[in-house]
PDB file of C-alpha atoms in Angstrom:
ATOM      1  CA  GLU A   1     -89.818 135.400 104.608  1.00  0.00           C
ATOM      2  CA  VAL A   2     -87.475 132.516 105.319  1.00  0.00           C
ATOM      3  CA  GLN A   3     -83.955 133.491 106.336  1.00  0.00           C
ATOM      4  CA  LEU A   4     -81.035 131.112 106.267  1.00  0.00           C
ATOM      5  CA  VAL A   5     -77.968 132.032 108.290  1.00  0.00           C
ATOM      6  CA  GLN A   6     -74.789 130.097 107.673  1.00  0.00           C
ATOM      7  CA  SER A   7     -71.720 129.784 109.888  1.00  0.00           C
ATOM      8  CA  GLY A   8     -68.688 131.839 109.025  1.00  0.00           C
ATOM      9  CA  ALA A   9     -65.619 131.336 106.886  1.00  0.00           C
ATOM     10  CA  GLU A  10     -63.283 128.511 107.872  1.00  0.00           C
ATOM     11  CA  VAL A  11     -59.617 127.768 107.213  1.00  0.00           C
ATOM     12  CA  ARG A  12     -58.382 124.229 107.740  1.00  0.00           C
ATOM     13  CA  LYS A  13     -55.423 122.048 106.863  1.00  0.00           C
ATOM     14  CA  PRO A  14     -55.713 118.944 104.669  1.00  0.00           C
ATOM     15  CA  GLY A  15     -56.833 115.938 106.674  1.00  0.00           C
ATOM     16  CA  GLU A  16     -58.711 117.999 109.252  1.00  0.00           C
ATOM     17  CA  SER A  17     -62.422 117.672 109.925  1.00  0.00           C
ATOM     18  CA  LEU A  18     -65.029 120.404 109.656  1.00  0.00           C
ATOM     19  CA  ASN A  19     -68.711 121.069 110.323  1.00  0.00           C
ATOM     20  CA  ILE A  20     -70.489 124.030 108.806  1.00  0.00           C
ATOM     21  CA  SER A  21     -74.024 124.945 109.753  1.00  0.00           C
ATOM     22  CA  CYS A  22     -77.147 126.544 108.365  1.00  0.00           C
ATOM     23  CA  GLN A  23     -79.987 127.784 110.552  1.00  0.00           C
ATOM     24  CA  GLY A  24     -83.397 128.661 109.195  1.00  0.00           C
ATOM     25  CA  SER A  25     -87.022 129.100 110.145  1.00  0.00           C
ATOM     26  CA  ALA A  26     -88.555 126.814 107.518  1.00  0.00           C
ATOM     27  CA  PHE A  27     -86.839 123.617 108.568  1.00  0.00           C
ATOM     28  CA  SER A  28     -89.837 122.296 110.455  1.00  0.00           C
ATOM     29  CA  SER A  29     -92.276 123.171 107.679  1.00  0.00           C
ATOM     30  CA  PRO A  30     -93.811 120.269 105.791  1.00  0.00           C
ATOM     31  CA  ASN A  31     -92.694 119.747 102.219  1.00  0.00           C
ATOM     32  CA  TYR A  32     -89.419 121.608 102.723  1.00  0.00           C
ATOM     33  CA  TRP A  33     -85.965 120.110 102.360  1.00  0.00           C
ATOM     34  CA  VAL A  34     -82.558 121.669 102.951  1.00  0.00           C
ATOM     35  CA  GLY A  35     -79.888 121.290 100.309  1.00  0.00           C
ATOM     36  CA  TRP A  36     -76.196 122.062  99.976  1.00  0.00           C
ATOM     37  CA  VAL A  37     -74.515 123.468  96.870  1.00  0.00           C
ATOM     38  CA  ARG A  38     -70.796 123.871  96.176  1.00  0.00           C
ATOM     39  CA  GLN A  39     -69.222 126.667  94.163  1.00  0.00           C
ATOM     40  CA  MET A  40     -65.509 126.289  93.609  1.00  0.00           C
ATOM     41  CA  PRO A  41     -63.516 129.477  92.960  1.00  0.00           C
ATOM     42  CA  GLY A  42     -64.659 131.043  89.693  1.00  0.00           C
ATOM     43  CA  LYS A  43     -66.787 128.027  88.819  1.00  0.00           C
ATOM     44  CA  GLY A  44     -70.437 127.034  88.595  1.00  0.00           C
ATOM     45  CA  LEU A  45     -72.926 125.482  90.983  1.00  0.00           C
ATOM     46  CA  GLU A  46     -72.741 121.823  92.007  1.00  0.00           C
ATOM     47  CA  TRP A  47     -75.548 119.982  93.821  1.00  0.00           C
ATOM     48  CA  ILE A  48     -74.149 118.136  96.842  1.00  0.00           C
ATOM     49  CA  GLY A  49     -77.198 116.657  98.501  1.00  0.00           C
ATOM     50  CA  ILE A  50     -80.432 117.254 100.319  1.00  0.00           C
ATOM     51  CA  ILE A  51     -82.029 116.384 103.662  1.00  0.00           C
ATOM     52  CA  TYR A  52     -85.626 116.342 104.924  1.00  0.00           C
ATOM     53  CA  PRO A  53     -85.220 117.743 108.449  1.00  0.00           C
ATOM     54  CA  SER A  54     -88.394 116.137 109.794  1.00  0.00           C
ATOM     55  CA  ASP A  55     -87.012 112.592 109.441  1.00  0.00           C
ATOM     56  CA  SER A  56     -83.394 113.220 108.332  1.00  0.00           C
ATOM     57  CA  GLU A  57     -83.885 111.328 105.073  1.00  0.00           C
ATOM     58  CA  THR A  58     -80.859 112.295 102.971  1.00  0.00           C
ATOM     59  CA  THR A  59     -79.912 111.978  99.315  1.00  0.00           C
ATOM     60  CA  TYR A  60     -76.399 112.628  98.003  1.00  0.00           C
ATOM     61  CA  SER A  61     -74.977 113.266  94.586  1.00  0.00           C
ATOM     62  CA  PRO A  62     -72.781 110.304  93.597  1.00  0.00           C
ATOM     63  CA  SER A  63     -69.973 112.846  93.156  1.00  0.00           C
ATOM     64  CA  PHE A  64     -70.112 113.707  96.854  1.00  0.00           C
ATOM     65  CA  GLN A  65     -71.328 110.418  98.409  1.00  0.00           C
ATOM     66  CA  GLY A  66     -68.811 109.303 100.990  1.00  0.00           C
ATOM     67  CA  ARG A  67     -66.966 112.612 100.907  1.00  0.00           C
ATOM     68  CA  VAL A  68     -69.392 114.636 103.029  1.00  0.00           C
ATOM     69  CA  THR A  69     -72.172 113.985 105.517  1.00  0.00           C
ATOM     70  CA  ILE A  70     -75.372 116.016 105.682  1.00  0.00           C
ATOM     71  CA  SER A  71     -77.353 116.063 108.910  1.00  0.00           C
ATOM     72  CA  ALA A  72     -80.013 118.148 110.605  1.00  0.00           C
ATOM     73  CA  ASP A  73     -81.312 118.933 114.079  1.00  0.00           C
ATOM     74  CA  LYS A  74     -84.914 120.008 113.633  1.00  0.00           C
ATOM     75  CA  SER A  75     -85.189 121.016 117.297  1.00  0.00           C
ATOM     76  CA  ILE A  76     -82.882 123.947 116.613  1.00  0.00           C
ATOM     77  CA  ASN A  77     -83.755 124.411 112.911  1.00  0.00           C
ATOM     78  CA  THR A  78     -80.185 123.708 111.851  1.00  0.00           C
ATOM     79  CA  ALA A  79     -78.613 121.670 109.069  1.00  0.00           C
ATOM     80  CA  TYR A  80     -74.980 120.663 108.854  1.00  0.00           C
ATOM     81  CA  LEU A  81     -72.400 119.726 106.274  1.00  0.00           C
ATOM     82  CA  HIS A  82     -69.531 117.670 107.624  1.00  0.00           C
ATOM     83  CA  TRP A  83     -66.157 116.566 106.332  1.00  0.00           C
ATOM     84  CA  SER A  84     -64.097 113.999 108.247  1.00  0.00           C
ATOM     85  CA  SER A  85     -60.945 114.592 106.211  1.00  0.00           C
ATOM     86  CA  LEU A  86     -60.659 117.720 104.106  1.00  0.00           C
ATOM     87  CA  GLN A  87     -58.706 117.977 100.868  1.00  0.00           C
ATOM     88  CA  ALA A  88     -57.376 121.062  99.134  1.00  0.00           C
ATOM     89  CA  SER A  89     -59.954 120.447  96.401  1.00  0.00           C
ATOM     90  CA  ASP A  90     -62.721 121.086  98.967  1.00  0.00           C
ATOM     91  CA  THR A  91     -61.829 124.792  98.889  1.00  0.00           C
ATOM     92  CA  ALA A  92     -65.057 126.477  97.813  1.00  0.00           C
ATOM     93  CA  ILE A  93     -68.071 128.473  98.874  1.00  0.00           C
ATOM     94  CA  TYR A  94     -70.815 126.231 100.251  1.00  0.00           C
ATOM     95  CA  TYR A  95     -74.405 127.391 100.136  1.00  0.00           C
ATOM     96  CA  CYS A  96     -77.357 125.952 101.955  1.00  0.00           C
ATOM     97  CA  ALA A  97     -80.805 126.481 100.481  1.00  0.00           C
ATOM     98  CA  THR A  98     -84.348 125.406 101.176  1.00  0.00           C
ATOM     99  CA  TRP A  99     -85.917 123.147  98.585  1.00  0.00           C
ATOM    100  CA  SER A 100     -89.636 123.643  98.100  1.00  0.00           C
ATOM    101  CA  GLY A 101     -91.373 120.358  97.440  1.00  0.00           C
ATOM    102  CA  THR A 102     -94.231 122.353  95.920  1.00  0.00           C
ATOM    103  CA  TYR A 103     -92.181 124.297  93.396  1.00  0.00           C
ATOM    104  CA  ARG A 104     -89.272 121.832  93.197  1.00  0.00           C
ATOM    105  CA  ALA A 105     -86.699 124.626  93.365  1.00  0.00           C
ATOM    106  CA  PHE A 106     -84.257 126.178  95.802  1.00  0.00           C
ATOM    107  CA  ASP A 107     -86.297 129.178  96.896  1.00  0.00           C
ATOM    108  CA  TYR A 108     -84.251 130.597  99.770  1.00  0.00           C
ATOM    109  CA  TRP A 109     -80.476 130.615 100.092  1.00  0.00           C
ATOM    110  CA  GLY A 110     -77.970 131.193 102.845  1.00  0.00           C
ATOM    111  CA  GLN A 111     -75.259 133.768 102.404  1.00  0.00           C
ATOM    112  CA  GLY A 112     -72.607 131.133 101.708  1.00  0.00           C
ATOM    113  CA  ALA A 113     -69.649 129.901 103.731  1.00  0.00           C
ATOM    114  CA  LEU A 114     -66.120 130.044 102.331  1.00  0.00           C
ATOM    115  CA  VAL A 115     -64.088 126.974 103.221  1.00  0.00           C
ATOM    116  CA  THR A 116     -60.353 127.208 102.543  1.00  0.00           C
ATOM    117  CA  VAL A 117     -58.214 124.103 102.834  1.00  0.00           C
ATOM    118  CA  SER A 118     -54.513 124.805 102.677  1.00  0.00           C
ATOM    119  CA  SER A 119     -51.359 123.480 104.260  1.00  0.00           C
TER     120      SER A 119
ATOM    121  CA  ASP B   1     -76.934 111.568  86.277  1.00  0.00           C
ATOM    122  CA  ILE B   2     -78.705 113.998  83.944  1.00  0.00           C
ATOM    123  CA  GLN B   3     -76.304 116.394  82.215  1.00  0.00           C
ATOM    124  CA  MET B   4     -77.423 119.985  81.655  1.00  0.00           C
ATOM    125  CA  THR B   5     -75.762 122.007  78.886  1.00  0.00           C
ATOM    126  CA  GLN B   6     -76.253 125.752  78.510  1.00  0.00           C
ATOM    127  CA  SER B   7     -75.451 127.954  75.566  1.00  0.00           C
ATOM    128  CA  PRO B   8     -73.876 130.314  75.088  1.00  0.00           C
ATOM    129  CA  SER B   9     -71.299 130.201  77.902  1.00  0.00           C
ATOM    130  CA  SER B  10     -71.134 133.989  77.847  1.00  0.00           C
ATOM    131  CA  LEU B  11     -72.631 136.926  76.034  1.00  0.00           C
ATOM    132  CA  SER B  12     -72.472 140.705  75.952  1.00  0.00           C
ATOM    133  CA  ALA B  13     -75.595 142.720  75.323  1.00  0.00           C
ATOM    134  CA  SER B  14     -76.781 146.301  75.540  1.00  0.00           C
ATOM    135  CA  VAL B  15     -79.417 147.708  77.858  1.00  0.00           C
ATOM    136  CA  GLY B  16     -82.756 147.223  76.173  1.00  0.00           C
ATOM    137  CA  ASP B  17     -81.701 144.168  74.163  1.00  0.00           C
ATOM    138  CA  ARG B  18     -83.606 140.915  74.145  1.00  0.00           C
ATOM    139  CA  VAL B  19     -81.426 138.071  75.448  1.00  0.00           C
ATOM    140  CA  THR B  20     -82.021 134.348  75.010  1.00  0.00           C
ATOM    141  CA  ILE B  21     -80.211 131.561  76.872  1.00  0.00           C
ATOM    142  CA  THR B  22     -80.803 127.915  76.104  1.00  0.00           C
ATOM    143  CA  CYS B  23     -80.473 124.821  78.259  1.00  0.00           C
ATOM    144  CA  ARG B  24     -80.491 121.235  77.042  1.00  0.00           C
ATOM    145  CA  ALA B  25     -80.947 118.130  79.195  1.00  0.00           C
ATOM    146  CA  SER B  26     -79.326 114.798  78.369  1.00  0.00           C
ATOM    147  CA  GLN B  27     -82.706 113.065  78.752  1.00  0.00           C
ATOM    148  CA  THR B  28     -86.279 114.188  79.074  1.00  0.00           C
ATOM    149  CA  ILE B  29     -87.046 116.150  82.226  1.00  0.00           C
ATOM    150  CA  PHE B  30     -90.595 117.119  81.179  1.00  0.00           C
ATOM    151  CA  THR B  31     -90.953 120.650  82.631  1.00  0.00           C
ATOM    152  CA  TYR B  32     -88.844 120.094  85.744  1.00  0.00           C
ATOM    153  CA  LEU B  33     -86.486 122.959  84.967  1.00  0.00           C
ATOM    154  CA  ASN B  34     -85.509 125.976  87.039  1.00  0.00           C
ATOM    155  CA  TRP B  35     -83.547 129.109  86.205  1.00  0.00           C
ATOM    156  CA  TYR B  36     -81.383 131.047  88.685  1.00  0.00           C
ATOM    157  CA  HIS B  37     -79.487 134.324  88.516  1.00  0.00           C
ATOM    158  CA  GLN B  38     -76.305 134.953  90.457  1.00  0.00           C
ATOM    159  CA  ILE B  39     -74.487 138.243  90.938  1.00  0.00           C
ATOM    160  CA  PRO B  40     -70.799 137.940  91.949  1.00  0.00           C
ATOM    161  CA  GLY B  41     -70.407 137.574  95.701  1.00  0.00           C
ATOM    162  CA  LYS B  42     -74.094 136.770  96.240  1.00  0.00           C
ATOM    163  CA  PRO B  43     -76.076 133.539  96.447  1.00  0.00           C
ATOM    164  CA  PRO B  44     -78.198 132.538  93.458  1.00  0.00           C
ATOM    165  CA  LYS B  45     -81.801 133.639  93.223  1.00  0.00           C
ATOM    166  CA  VAL B  46     -84.550 131.630  91.586  1.00  0.00           C
ATOM    167  CA  LEU B  47     -86.230 133.330  88.614  1.00  0.00           C
ATOM    168  CA  ILE B  48     -88.289 130.621  86.979  1.00  0.00           C
ATOM    169  CA  TYR B  49     -89.496 127.246  88.228  1.00  0.00           C
ATOM    170  CA  SER B  50     -91.208 124.418  86.366  1.00  0.00           C
ATOM    171  CA  ALA B  51     -89.835 125.770  83.073  1.00  0.00           C
ATOM    172  CA  SER B  52     -92.200 128.709  82.737  1.00  0.00           C
ATOM    173  CA  HIS B  53     -93.496 129.857  86.114  1.00  0.00           C
ATOM    174  CA  LEU B  54     -92.188 133.212  87.266  1.00  0.00           C
ATOM    175  CA  GLU B  55     -91.111 133.309  90.918  1.00  0.00           C
ATOM    176  CA  SER B  56     -92.969 135.888  92.980  1.00  0.00           C
ATOM    177  CA  GLY B  57     -91.296 139.296  92.794  1.00  0.00           C
ATOM    178  CA  VAL B  58     -89.286 138.548  89.654  1.00  0.00           C
ATOM    179  CA  PRO B  59     -89.743 141.182  86.921  1.00  0.00           C
ATOM    180  CA  SER B  60     -92.007 140.225  84.055  1.00  0.00           C
ATOM    181  CA  ARG B  61     -89.227 140.862  81.510  1.00  0.00           C
ATOM    182  CA  PHE B  62     -88.023 137.339  82.440  1.00  0.00           C
ATOM    183  CA  SER B  63     -89.773 134.384  80.848  1.00  0.00           C
ATOM    184  CA  GLY B  64     -89.085 130.704  80.405  1.00  0.00           C
ATOM    185  CA  SER B  65     -90.272 128.106  77.941  1.00  0.00           C
ATOM    186  CA  GLY B  66     -89.656 124.564  76.826  1.00  0.00           C
ATOM    187  CA  SER B  67     -90.323 120.980  77.760  1.00  0.00           C
ATOM    188  CA  GLY B  68     -88.697 117.604  77.328  1.00  0.00           C
ATOM    189  CA  THR B  69     -85.012 118.312  76.737  1.00  0.00           C
ATOM    190  CA  ASP B  70     -84.855 121.875  75.368  1.00  0.00           C
ATOM    191  CA  PHE B  71     -85.523 125.028  77.342  1.00  0.00           C
ATOM    192  CA  THR B  72     -85.119 128.770  76.924  1.00  0.00           C
ATOM    193  CA  LEU B  73     -84.763 131.722  79.258  1.00  0.00           C
ATOM    194  CA  THR B  74     -85.625 135.059  77.672  1.00  0.00           C
ATOM    195  CA  ILE B  75     -84.918 138.486  79.088  1.00  0.00           C
ATOM    196  CA  ASN B  76     -86.896 141.192  77.317  1.00  0.00           C
ATOM    197  CA  SER B  77     -85.347 144.642  77.520  1.00  0.00           C
ATOM    198  CA  LEU B  78     -82.155 143.822  79.422  1.00  0.00           C
ATOM    199  CA  GLN B  79     -81.488 146.038  82.444  1.00  0.00           C
ATOM    200  CA  PRO B  80     -78.185 146.840  84.221  1.00  0.00           C
ATOM    201  CA  ALA B  81     -79.320 144.761  87.215  1.00  0.00           C
ATOM    202  CA  ASP B  82     -79.457 141.697  84.967  1.00  0.00           C
ATOM    203  CA  PHE B  83     -75.693 141.254  84.629  1.00  0.00           C
ATOM    204  CA  GLY B  84     -74.258 138.151  86.243  1.00  0.00           C
ATOM    205  CA  THR B  85     -74.497 134.443  85.606  1.00  0.00           C
ATOM    206  CA  TYR B  86     -77.599 132.427  84.815  1.00  0.00           C
ATOM    207  CA  TYR B  87     -77.928 128.743  85.664  1.00  0.00           C
ATOM    208  CA  CYS B  88     -80.504 126.175  84.695  1.00  0.00           C
ATOM    209  CA  GLN B  89     -81.233 123.253  87.025  1.00  0.00           C
ATOM    210  CA  GLN B  90     -83.226 120.092  86.447  1.00  0.00           C
ATOM    211  CA  SER B  91     -85.515 119.041  89.304  1.00  0.00           C
ATOM    212  CA  TYR B  92     -86.780 115.818  87.717  1.00  0.00           C
ATOM    213  CA  THR B  93     -84.474 113.433  89.555  1.00  0.00           C
ATOM    214  CA  THR B  94     -81.636 113.594  92.048  1.00  0.00           C
ATOM    215  CA  PRO B  95     -78.948 114.752  91.803  1.00  0.00           C
ATOM    216  CA  HIS B  96     -80.678 117.954  90.749  1.00  0.00           C
ATOM    217  CA  SER B  97     -77.876 118.979  88.411  1.00  0.00           C
ATOM    218  CA  PHE B  98     -77.106 122.498  87.228  1.00  0.00           C
ATOM    219  CA  GLY B  99     -75.955 123.728  83.862  1.00  0.00           C
ATOM    220  CA  GLN B 100     -72.455 125.206  83.645  1.00  0.00           C
ATOM    221  CA  GLY B 101     -73.779 128.755  83.596  1.00  0.00           C
ATOM    222  CA  THR B 102     -74.129 131.613  81.120  1.00  0.00           C
ATOM    223  CA  LYS B 103     -72.326 134.812  82.011  1.00  0.00           C
ATOM    224  CA  VAL B 104     -74.098 137.968  80.860  1.00  0.00           C
ATOM    225  CA  ASP B 105     -72.126 141.190  80.550  1.00  0.00           C
ATOM    226  CA  ILE B 106     -73.690 144.541  79.922  1.00  0.00           C
ATOM    227  CA  LYS B 107     -72.082 146.414  77.010  1.00  0.00           C
TER     228      LYS B 107
END
């Protein structure tokens, strides 16, 4: 079974940068992407974007384009979500998940990483 | 972007009840529709993919139907483990948008 392990909770000030990570065993498997999903406090799920680790092809939601950067290092089976300048509105839990190209669904999820942005 | 609208936003039901949640897409998505279940403090878990296919290990009391723009998730004989929030997600085109969620409480 695929396991995704995310980095821990982070607290940052507005304007600071941040990288969170997600390590998993399926990243080098064909037909598997890695996606990121945001869940703001008490709210629903929002699709941020997705990356194909084998060639780093990335697609973003227009709502998040330019606000975050998704990357991956297939040599260490790790995907990243990066902010160059955090805002208080980025406070949320961020999940990574593997996207099966066969079933076209997020089939395995990380445990989530709480990002708190506060002055 | 494709907008996904779920109804109801919340419901309360008793153990053993049959529960139905609907999801409507703003344009046709054929059968590219997934359902997830999330318990507070946990990541979501996929229940149904491609509108009607049960994910391995998911109890058979869950079923999905629909195509085009209108979809349904049915839970036959609701169990205490089924409380939480259910989300639909379209996988037809990026961004793979989610519905706003349906919160299910157990009476």
